[in-house]
Short mmCIF file of C-alpha atoms in Angstrom, two decimals:
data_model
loop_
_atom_site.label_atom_id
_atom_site.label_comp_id
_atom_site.label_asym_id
_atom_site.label_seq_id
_atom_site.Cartn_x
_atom_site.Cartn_y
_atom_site.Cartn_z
CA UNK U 1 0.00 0.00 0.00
CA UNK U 2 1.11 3.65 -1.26
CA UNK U 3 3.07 5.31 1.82
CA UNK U 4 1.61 8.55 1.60
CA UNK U 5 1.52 10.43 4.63
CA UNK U 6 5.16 10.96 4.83
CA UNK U 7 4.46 13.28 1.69
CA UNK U 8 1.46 14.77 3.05
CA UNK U 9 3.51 15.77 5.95
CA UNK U 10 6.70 17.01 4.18
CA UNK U 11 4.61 19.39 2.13
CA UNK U 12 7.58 21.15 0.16
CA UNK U 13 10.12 19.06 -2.43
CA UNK U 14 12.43 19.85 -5.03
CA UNK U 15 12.09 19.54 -8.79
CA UNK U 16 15.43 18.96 -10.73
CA UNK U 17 15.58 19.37 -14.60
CA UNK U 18 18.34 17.99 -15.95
CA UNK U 19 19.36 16.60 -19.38
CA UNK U 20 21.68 16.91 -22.50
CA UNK U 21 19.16 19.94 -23.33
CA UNK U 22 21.44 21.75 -20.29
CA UNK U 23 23.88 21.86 -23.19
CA UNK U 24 22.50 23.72 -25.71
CA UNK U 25 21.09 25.84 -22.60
CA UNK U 26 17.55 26.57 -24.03
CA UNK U 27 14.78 23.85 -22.38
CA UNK U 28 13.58 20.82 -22.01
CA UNK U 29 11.58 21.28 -25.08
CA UNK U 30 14.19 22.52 -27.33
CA UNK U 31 14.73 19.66 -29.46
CA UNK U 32 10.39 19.73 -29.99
CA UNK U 33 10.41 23.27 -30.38
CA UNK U 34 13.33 23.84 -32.91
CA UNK U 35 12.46 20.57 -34.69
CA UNK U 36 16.10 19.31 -33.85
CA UNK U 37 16.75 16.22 -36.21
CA UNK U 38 18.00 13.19 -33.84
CA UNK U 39 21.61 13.23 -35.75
CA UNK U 40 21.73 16.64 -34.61
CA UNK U 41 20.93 16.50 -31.34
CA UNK U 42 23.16 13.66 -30.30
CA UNK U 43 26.11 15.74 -30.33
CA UNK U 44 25.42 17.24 -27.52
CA UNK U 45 26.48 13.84 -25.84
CA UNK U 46 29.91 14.65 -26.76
CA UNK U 47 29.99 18.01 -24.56
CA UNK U 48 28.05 16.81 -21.83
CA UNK U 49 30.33 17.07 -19.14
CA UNK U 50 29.24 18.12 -15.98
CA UNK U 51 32.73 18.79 -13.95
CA UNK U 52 31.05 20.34 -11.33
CA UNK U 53 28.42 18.14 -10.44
CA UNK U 54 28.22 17.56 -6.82
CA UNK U 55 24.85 16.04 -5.92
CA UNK U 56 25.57 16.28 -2.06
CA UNK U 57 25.67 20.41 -2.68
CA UNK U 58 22.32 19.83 -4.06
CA UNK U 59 21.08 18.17 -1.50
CA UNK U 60 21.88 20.54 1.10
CA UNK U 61 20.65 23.04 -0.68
CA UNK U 62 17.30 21.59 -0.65
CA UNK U 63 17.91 20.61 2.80
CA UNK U 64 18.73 24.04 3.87
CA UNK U 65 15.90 25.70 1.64
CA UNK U 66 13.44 23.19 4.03
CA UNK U 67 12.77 20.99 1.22
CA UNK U 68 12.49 17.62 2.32
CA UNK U 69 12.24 15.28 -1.18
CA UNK U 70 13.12 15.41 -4.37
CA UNK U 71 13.09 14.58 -7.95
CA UNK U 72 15.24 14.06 -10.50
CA UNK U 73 14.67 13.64 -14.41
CA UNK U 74 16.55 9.99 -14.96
CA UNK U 75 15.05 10.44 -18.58
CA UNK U 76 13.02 13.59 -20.17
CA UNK U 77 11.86 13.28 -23.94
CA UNK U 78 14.55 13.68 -25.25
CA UNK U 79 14.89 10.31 -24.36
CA UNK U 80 18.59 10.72 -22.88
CA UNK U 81 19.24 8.95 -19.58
CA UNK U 82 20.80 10.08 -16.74
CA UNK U 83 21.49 6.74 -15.45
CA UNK U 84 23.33 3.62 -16.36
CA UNK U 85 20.50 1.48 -18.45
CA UNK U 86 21.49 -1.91 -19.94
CA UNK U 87 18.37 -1.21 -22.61
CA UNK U 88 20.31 2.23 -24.44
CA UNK U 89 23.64 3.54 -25.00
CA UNK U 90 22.08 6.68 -25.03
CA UNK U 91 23.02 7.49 -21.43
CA UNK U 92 25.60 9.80 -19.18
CA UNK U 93 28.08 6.61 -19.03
CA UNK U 94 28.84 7.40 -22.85
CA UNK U 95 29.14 10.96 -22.48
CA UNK U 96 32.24 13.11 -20.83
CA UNK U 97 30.69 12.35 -17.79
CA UNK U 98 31.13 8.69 -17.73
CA UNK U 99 29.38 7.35 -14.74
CA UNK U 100 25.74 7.07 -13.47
CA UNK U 101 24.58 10.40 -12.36
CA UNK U 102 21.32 8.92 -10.92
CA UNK U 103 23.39 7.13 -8.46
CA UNK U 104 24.89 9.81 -7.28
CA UNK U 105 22.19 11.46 -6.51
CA UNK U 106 19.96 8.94 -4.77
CA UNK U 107 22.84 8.35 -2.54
CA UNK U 108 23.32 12.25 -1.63
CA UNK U 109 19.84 12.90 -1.34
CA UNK U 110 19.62 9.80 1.15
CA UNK U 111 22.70 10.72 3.08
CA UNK U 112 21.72 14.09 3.79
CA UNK U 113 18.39 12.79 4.75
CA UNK U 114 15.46 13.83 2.21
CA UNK U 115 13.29 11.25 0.46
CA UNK U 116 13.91 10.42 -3.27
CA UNK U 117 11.92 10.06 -6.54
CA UNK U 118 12.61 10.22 -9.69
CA UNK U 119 11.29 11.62 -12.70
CA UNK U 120 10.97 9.43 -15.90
CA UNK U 121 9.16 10.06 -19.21
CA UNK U 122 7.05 8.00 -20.77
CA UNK U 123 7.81 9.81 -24.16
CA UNK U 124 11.17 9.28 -25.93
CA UNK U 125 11.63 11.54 -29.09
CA UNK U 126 15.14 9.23 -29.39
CA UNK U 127 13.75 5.83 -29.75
CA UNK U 128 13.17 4.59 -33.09
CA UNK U 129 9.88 2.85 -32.06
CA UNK U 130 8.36 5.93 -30.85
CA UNK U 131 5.89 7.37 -33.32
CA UNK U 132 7.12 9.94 -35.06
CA UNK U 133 5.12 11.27 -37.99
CA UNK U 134 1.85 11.95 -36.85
CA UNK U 135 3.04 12.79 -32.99
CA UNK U 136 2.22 16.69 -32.14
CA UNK U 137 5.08 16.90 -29.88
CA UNK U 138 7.84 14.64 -31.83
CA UNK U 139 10.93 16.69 -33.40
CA UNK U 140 10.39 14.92 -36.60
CA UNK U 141 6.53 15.23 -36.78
CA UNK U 142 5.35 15.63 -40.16
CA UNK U 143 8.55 15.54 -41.66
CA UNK U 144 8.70 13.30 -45.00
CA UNK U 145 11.51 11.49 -43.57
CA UNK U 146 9.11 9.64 -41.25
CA UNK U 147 6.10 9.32 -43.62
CA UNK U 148 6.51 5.90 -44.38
CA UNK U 149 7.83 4.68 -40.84
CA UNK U 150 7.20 1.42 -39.25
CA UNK U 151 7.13 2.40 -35.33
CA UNK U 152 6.79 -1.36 -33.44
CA UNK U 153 5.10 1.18 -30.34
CA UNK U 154 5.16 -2.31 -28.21
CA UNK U 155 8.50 -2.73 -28.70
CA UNK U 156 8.94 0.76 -27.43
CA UNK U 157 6.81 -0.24 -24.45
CA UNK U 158 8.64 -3.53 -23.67
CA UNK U 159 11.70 -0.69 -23.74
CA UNK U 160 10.23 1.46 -21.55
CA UNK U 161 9.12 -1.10 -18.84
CA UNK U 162 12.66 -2.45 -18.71
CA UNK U 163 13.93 0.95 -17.87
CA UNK U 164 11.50 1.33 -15.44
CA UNK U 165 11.99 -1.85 -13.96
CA UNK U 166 15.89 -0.86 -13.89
CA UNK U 167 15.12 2.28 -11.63
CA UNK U 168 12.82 0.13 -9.61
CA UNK U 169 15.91 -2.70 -9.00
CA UNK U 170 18.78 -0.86 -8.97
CA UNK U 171 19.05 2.35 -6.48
CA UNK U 172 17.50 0.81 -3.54
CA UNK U 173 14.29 1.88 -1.89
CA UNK U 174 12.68 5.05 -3.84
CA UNK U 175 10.09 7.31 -2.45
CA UNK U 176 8.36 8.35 -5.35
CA UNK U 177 7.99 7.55 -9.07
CA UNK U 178 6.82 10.42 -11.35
CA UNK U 179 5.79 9.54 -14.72
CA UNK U 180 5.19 12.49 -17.20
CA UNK U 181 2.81 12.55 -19.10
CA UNK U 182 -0.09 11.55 -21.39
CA UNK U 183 -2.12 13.03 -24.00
CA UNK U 184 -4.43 11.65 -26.85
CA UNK U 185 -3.76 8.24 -28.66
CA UNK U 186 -0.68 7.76 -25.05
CA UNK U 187 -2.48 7.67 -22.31
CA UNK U 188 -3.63 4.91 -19.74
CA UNK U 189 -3.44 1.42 -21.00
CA UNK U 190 -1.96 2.55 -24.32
CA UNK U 191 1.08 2.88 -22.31
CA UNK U 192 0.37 -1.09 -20.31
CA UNK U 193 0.08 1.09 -17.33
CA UNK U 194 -1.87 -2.18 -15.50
CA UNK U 195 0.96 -4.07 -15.89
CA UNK U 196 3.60 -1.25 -15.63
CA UNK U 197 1.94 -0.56 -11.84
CA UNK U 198 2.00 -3.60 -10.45
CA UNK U 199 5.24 -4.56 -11.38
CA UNK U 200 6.66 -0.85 -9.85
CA UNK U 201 4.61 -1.54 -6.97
CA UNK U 202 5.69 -5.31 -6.31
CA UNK U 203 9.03 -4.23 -6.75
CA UNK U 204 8.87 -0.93 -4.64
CA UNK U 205 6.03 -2.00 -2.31
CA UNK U 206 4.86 1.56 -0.38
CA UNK U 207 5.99 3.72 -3.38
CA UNK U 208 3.78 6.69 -4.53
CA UNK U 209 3.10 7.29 -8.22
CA UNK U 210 1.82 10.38 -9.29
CA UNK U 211 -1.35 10.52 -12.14
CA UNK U 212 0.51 10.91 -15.51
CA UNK U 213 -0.18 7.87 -16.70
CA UNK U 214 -3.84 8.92 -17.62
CA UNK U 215 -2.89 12.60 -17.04
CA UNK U 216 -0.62 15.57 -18.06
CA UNK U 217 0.11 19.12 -16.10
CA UNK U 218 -3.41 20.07 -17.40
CA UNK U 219 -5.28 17.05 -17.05
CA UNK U 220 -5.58 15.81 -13.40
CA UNK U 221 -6.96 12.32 -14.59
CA UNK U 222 -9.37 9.93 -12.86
CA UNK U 223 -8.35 10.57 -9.33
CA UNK U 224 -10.78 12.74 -9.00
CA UNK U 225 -13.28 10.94 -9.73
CA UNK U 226 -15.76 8.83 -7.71
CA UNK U 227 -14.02 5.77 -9.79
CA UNK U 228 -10.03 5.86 -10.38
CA UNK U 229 -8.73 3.78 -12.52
CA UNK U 230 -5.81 1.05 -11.05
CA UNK U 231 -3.05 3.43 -12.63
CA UNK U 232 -4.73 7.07 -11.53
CA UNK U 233 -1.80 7.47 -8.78
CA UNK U 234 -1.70 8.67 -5.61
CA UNK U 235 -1.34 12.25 -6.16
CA UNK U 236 -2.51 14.84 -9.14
CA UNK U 237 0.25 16.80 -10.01
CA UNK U 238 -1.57 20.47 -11.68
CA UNK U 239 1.89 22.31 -13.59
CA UNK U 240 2.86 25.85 -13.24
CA UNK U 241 -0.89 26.67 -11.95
CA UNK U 242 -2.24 26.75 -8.43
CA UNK U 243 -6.10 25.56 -7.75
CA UNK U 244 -8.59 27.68 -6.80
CA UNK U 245 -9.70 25.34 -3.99
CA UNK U 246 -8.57 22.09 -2.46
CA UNK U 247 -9.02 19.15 -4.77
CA UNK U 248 -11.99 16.64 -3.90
CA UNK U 249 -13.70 14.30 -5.77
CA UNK U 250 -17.03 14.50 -5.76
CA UNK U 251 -18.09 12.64 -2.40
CA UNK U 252 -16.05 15.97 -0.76
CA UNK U 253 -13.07 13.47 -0.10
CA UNK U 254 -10.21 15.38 -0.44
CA UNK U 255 -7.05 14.13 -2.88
CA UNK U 256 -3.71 14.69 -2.52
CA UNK U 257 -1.97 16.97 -5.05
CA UNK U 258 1.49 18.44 -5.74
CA UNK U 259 1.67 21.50 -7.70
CA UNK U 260 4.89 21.81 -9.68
CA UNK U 261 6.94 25.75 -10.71
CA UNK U 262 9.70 26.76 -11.69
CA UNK U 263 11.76 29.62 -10.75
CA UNK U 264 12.15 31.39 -13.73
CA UNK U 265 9.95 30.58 -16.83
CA UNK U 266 11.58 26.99 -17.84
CA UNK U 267 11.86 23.48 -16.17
CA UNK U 268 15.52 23.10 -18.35
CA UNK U 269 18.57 25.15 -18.20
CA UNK U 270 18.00 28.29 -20.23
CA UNK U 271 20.37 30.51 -20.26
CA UNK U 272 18.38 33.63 -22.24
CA UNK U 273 15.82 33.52 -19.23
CA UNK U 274 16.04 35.39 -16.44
CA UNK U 275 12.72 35.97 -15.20
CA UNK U 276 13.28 34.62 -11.88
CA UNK U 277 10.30 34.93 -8.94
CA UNK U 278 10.95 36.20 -5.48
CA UNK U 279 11.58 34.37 -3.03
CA UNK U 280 8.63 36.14 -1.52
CA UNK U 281 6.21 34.91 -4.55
CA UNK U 282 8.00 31.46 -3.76
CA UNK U 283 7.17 31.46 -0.02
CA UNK U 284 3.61 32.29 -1.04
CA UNK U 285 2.87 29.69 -3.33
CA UNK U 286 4.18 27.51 -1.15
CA UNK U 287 1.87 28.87 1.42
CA UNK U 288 -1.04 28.86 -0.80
CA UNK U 289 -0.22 25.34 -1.66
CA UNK U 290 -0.44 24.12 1.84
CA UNK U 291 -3.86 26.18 2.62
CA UNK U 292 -5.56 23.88 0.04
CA UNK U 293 -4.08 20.67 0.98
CA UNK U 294 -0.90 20.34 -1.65
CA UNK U 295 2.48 20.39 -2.11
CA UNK U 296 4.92 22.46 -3.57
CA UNK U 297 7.75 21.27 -5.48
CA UNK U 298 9.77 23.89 -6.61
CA UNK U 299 12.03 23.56 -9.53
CA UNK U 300 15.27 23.93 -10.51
CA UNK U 301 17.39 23.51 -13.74
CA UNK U 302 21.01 23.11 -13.30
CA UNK U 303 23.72 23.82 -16.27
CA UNK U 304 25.44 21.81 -18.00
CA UNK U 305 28.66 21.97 -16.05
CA UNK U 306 26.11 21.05 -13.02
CA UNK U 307 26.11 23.87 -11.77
CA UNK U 308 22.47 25.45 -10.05
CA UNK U 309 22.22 29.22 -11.28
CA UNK U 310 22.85 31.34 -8.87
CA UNK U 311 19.59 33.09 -8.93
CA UNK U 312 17.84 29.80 -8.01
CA UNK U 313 21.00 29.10 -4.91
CA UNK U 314 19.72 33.03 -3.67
CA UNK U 315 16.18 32.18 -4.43
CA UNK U 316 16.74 28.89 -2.16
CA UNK U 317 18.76 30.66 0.49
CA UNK U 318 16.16 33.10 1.34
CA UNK U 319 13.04 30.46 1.31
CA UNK U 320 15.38 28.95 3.98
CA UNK U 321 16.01 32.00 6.22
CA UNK U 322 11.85 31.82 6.08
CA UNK U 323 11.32 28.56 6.82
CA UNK U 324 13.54 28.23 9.91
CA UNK U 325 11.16 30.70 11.62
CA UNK U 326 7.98 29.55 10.65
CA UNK U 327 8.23 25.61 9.15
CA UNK U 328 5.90 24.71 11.92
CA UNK U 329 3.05 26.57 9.60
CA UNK U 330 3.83 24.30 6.43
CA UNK U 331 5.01 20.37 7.32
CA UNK U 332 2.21 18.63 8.34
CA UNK U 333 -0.17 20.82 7.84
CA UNK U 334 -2.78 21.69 5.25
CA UNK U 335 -6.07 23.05 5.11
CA UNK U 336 -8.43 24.83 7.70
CA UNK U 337 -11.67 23.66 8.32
CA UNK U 338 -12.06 27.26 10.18
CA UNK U 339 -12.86 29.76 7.28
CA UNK U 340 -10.60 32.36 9.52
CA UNK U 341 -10.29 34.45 6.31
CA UNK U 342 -9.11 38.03 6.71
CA UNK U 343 -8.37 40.52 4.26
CA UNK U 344 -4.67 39.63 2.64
CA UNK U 345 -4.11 35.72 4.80
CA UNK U 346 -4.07 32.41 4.22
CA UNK U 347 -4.58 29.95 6.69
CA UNK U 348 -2.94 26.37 7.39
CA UNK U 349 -3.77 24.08 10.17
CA UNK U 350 -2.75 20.80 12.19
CA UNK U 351 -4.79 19.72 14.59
CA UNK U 352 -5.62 22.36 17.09
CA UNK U 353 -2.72 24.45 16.03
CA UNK U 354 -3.89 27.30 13.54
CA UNK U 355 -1.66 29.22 11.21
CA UNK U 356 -2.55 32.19 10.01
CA UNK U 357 -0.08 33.62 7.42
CA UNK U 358 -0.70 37.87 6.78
CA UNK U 359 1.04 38.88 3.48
CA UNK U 360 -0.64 42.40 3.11
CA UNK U 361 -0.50 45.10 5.91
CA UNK U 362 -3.92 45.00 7.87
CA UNK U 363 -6.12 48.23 8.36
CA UNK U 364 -7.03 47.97 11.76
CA UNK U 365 -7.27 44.76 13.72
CA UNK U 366 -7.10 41.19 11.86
CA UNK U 367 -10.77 40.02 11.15
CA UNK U 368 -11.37 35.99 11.57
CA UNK U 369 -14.32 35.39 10.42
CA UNK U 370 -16.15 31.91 11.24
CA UNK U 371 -13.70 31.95 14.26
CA UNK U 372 -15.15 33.11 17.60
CA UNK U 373 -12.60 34.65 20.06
CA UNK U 374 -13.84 32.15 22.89
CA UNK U 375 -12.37 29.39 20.53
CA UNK U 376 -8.63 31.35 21.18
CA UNK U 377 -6.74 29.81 23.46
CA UNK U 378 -3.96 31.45 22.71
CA UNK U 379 -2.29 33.55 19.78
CA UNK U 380 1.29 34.54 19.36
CA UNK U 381 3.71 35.49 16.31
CA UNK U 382 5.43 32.22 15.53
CA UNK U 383 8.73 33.63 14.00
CA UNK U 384 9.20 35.24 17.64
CA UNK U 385 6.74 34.68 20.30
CA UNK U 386 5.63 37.77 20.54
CA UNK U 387 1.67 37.79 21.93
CA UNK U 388 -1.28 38.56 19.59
CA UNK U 389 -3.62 40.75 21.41
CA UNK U 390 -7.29 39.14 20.81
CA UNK U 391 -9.61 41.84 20.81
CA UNK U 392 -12.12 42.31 24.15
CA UNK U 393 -13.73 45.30 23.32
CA UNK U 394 -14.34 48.00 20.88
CA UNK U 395 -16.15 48.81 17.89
CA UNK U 396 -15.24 45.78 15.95
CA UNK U 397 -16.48 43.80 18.73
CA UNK U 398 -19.43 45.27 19.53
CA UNK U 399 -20.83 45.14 16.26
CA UNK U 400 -19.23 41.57 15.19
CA UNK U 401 -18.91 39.29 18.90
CA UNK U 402 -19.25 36.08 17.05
CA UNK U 403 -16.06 37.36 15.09
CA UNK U 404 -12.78 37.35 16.65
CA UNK U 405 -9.89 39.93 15.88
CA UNK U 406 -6.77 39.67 16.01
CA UNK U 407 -4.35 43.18 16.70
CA UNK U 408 -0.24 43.48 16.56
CA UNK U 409 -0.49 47.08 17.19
CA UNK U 410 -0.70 48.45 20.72
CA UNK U 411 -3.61 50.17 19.81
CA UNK U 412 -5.88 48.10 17.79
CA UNK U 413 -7.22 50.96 15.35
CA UNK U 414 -3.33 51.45 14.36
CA UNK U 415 -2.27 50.40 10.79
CA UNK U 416 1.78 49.30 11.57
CA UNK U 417 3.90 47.62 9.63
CA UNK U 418 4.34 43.63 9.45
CA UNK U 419 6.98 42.19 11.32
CA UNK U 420 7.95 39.90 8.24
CA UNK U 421 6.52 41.93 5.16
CA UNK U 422 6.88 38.48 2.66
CA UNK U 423 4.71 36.38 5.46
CA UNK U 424 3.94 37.03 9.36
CA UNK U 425 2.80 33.96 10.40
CA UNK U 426 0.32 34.20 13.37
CA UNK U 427 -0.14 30.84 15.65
CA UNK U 428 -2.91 30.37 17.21
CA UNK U 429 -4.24 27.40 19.37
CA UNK U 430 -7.98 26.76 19.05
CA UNK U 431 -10.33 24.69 21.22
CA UNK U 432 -11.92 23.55 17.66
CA UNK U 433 -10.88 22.83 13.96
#
């Protein structure tokens, strides 16, 4: 049986794009988007040659950041693996490189104490047996050179399951798989994923999958549903978007999600983009993430010298600084069943421990509404200790007395600054939830 409260509880993980595409330093899609022929695009496995790679770095940099998982692309679609498969010779042992970088990093990752998944695509734009011609995502799609192919797709898929099966044998216990992706004509059992399950879950028994078997970054799949399918996952995985509300399925059960971002505009290395987020627009989706019962794993593409851009190490370093004042808001929790909404917060709860997290200056005192101030036990700044006056009289409370208010300002009509303007986290303990 899937294992998944360890990921409910760890809340925040890190996303790791890494391929031959880190070469020509333009994304994970380049060789779809620029139509790269295959010939072409194998040269990069000539300069691939990551001298700098250290994957324990890595790891305590998502350590550090409070991450505590992560994934790693062991193949993308360009079909190149990062680890040492008996099924290709299109791998990193037959680049510059020369050794299994997957290793590496499971053992890093383990050693400095995070849980590990990797990433693996069921596409391959490098196989021969892939479907080429009529693919909308293929490099050589509608090219004449593949007009008259012969794909053998179950030979691709006999391919595939070996590799899988190789990750699944061969780097000890893994966390997480994380499949990626379907779409129309691949999806479901056009890909065996009966058979491809239960053999990754006989082999990895307590393993989660996510839902891109039947799914994509767009398409959240059967999970929820009142009736998922034996290869919907464990967890939806909604890309470079954050729901509107927690995700249910139509009983009101609630489903576990993970919502993946990147830091800039690409998963890849890409060198031309530097449109990097804040790591106060980080913290928040993170935040936001937790409020409606998901994850957050955040991105990031290291170069081809394997090297993580420095923008992503500051981006990382600062999340960090935030999260070892106010982690006890985030792992483990998830969302409030108080409504406790006030003007600019988000709210995250475990048990009878409520956190409320104020990203916008407050006129005036904090309303809470659907939270009475008899159900405050107490209420303090988490990042400090400092109290939280809960309002006894006034205006507010004269008018409002099923409402409770919360004030930071010795006078509770005052408008004053937040003590952490990316996200004062408030924590109260309630007497319900």
């Amino acid at each position: 049986m899937a294992d998944i409260q360890w990921f409910c509880d760890a809340r925040f993980g890190m996303f790791i794009h890494w391929g031959l595409y880190a070469v020509p330093a333009k994304g994970e899609w380049y060789a779809s988007i620029g139509r790269v022929p295959p010939e072409r695009y194998e040269e990069y496995l000539r300069t691939f040659d990551p001298v700098d790679y250290d994957p324990r770095a890595w790891a305590r940099m998502a350590r550090q950041a409070g991450m505590k998982y992560a994934v790693l692309t062991a193949k993308h679609h360009e079909g190149f693996c990062l680890f040492d498969s008996a099924y290709t010779d299109y791998k990193a042992t037959n680049t510059p490189a020369g050794r299994d970088l997957v290793r590496e990093y499971v053992d890093a990752f383990r050693a400095e104490g995070l849980r590990v998944g990797l990433y693996y695509s069921l596409v391959d734009w490098h196989h021969p047996d892939y479907p080429a011609y009529n693919d909308p995502f293929h490099p050589m799609r509608g090219t004449d050179v593949r007009r008259e192919e012969r794909c053998d797709f179950s030979r691709y898929l006999d391919y595939m399951h070996a590799q899988v099966r190789e990750l699944c044998t061969n780097y000890g216990k893994l966390d997480l798989l994380w499949f990626d992706f379907s779409y129309d004509g691949h999806c479901g059992e056009d890909w065996r994923a009966g058979e491809l399950v239960e053999m990754v879950r006989t082999l990895q028994p307590g393993i989660l999958l996510n839902s891109r078997l039947e799914a994509s970054g767009g398409s959240l799949g059967s999970l929820l549903s009142g009736a998922p399918t034996p290869w919907a996952g464990d967890f939806a995985t909604p890309e470079q978007i954050l729901p509107p509300a927690p995700l249910c399925r139509p009983d009101g059960t609630p489903v576990c999600w993970e919502a993946c971002q990147t830091m800039n505009n690409s998963f890849g290395y890409t060198a031309a983009d530097r449109c990097f987020k804040t790591a106060r627009t980080c913290i928040r989706q993170l935040v936001e993430c937790v409020s409606k019962g998901g994850n957050y794993l955040l991105n990031v593409g290291p170069d081809a010298r394997g090297n993580i851009p420095p923008q992503s190490r500051r981006i990382l370093c600062e999340i960090g600084e935030w999260m070892r004042l106010n982690a006890d808001s985030i792992y483990g929790c998830g969302a409030s069943a108080i409504p406790a909404a006030a003007f600019g917060c988000r709210a995250t709860a475990r048990g009878q421990n409520l956190y409320l997290h104020v990203m916008e200056q407050p006129v005036g005192p904090l309303a809470l509404t659907g939270l009475s101030p008899a159900a405050i036990r107490s209420a303090r700044v988490l990042a400090t200790g400092a109290e939280a006056d809960v309002l006894t009289s006034g205006w507010a409370v004269q008018n409002y007395p099923q409402t409770a208010f919360l004030s930071l300002a010795a006078q509770a009509n005052e408008t004053l600054p937040l003590p952490d303007e990316t996200d004062t986290v408030l924590h109260l303990t309630v007497s319900e939830t």
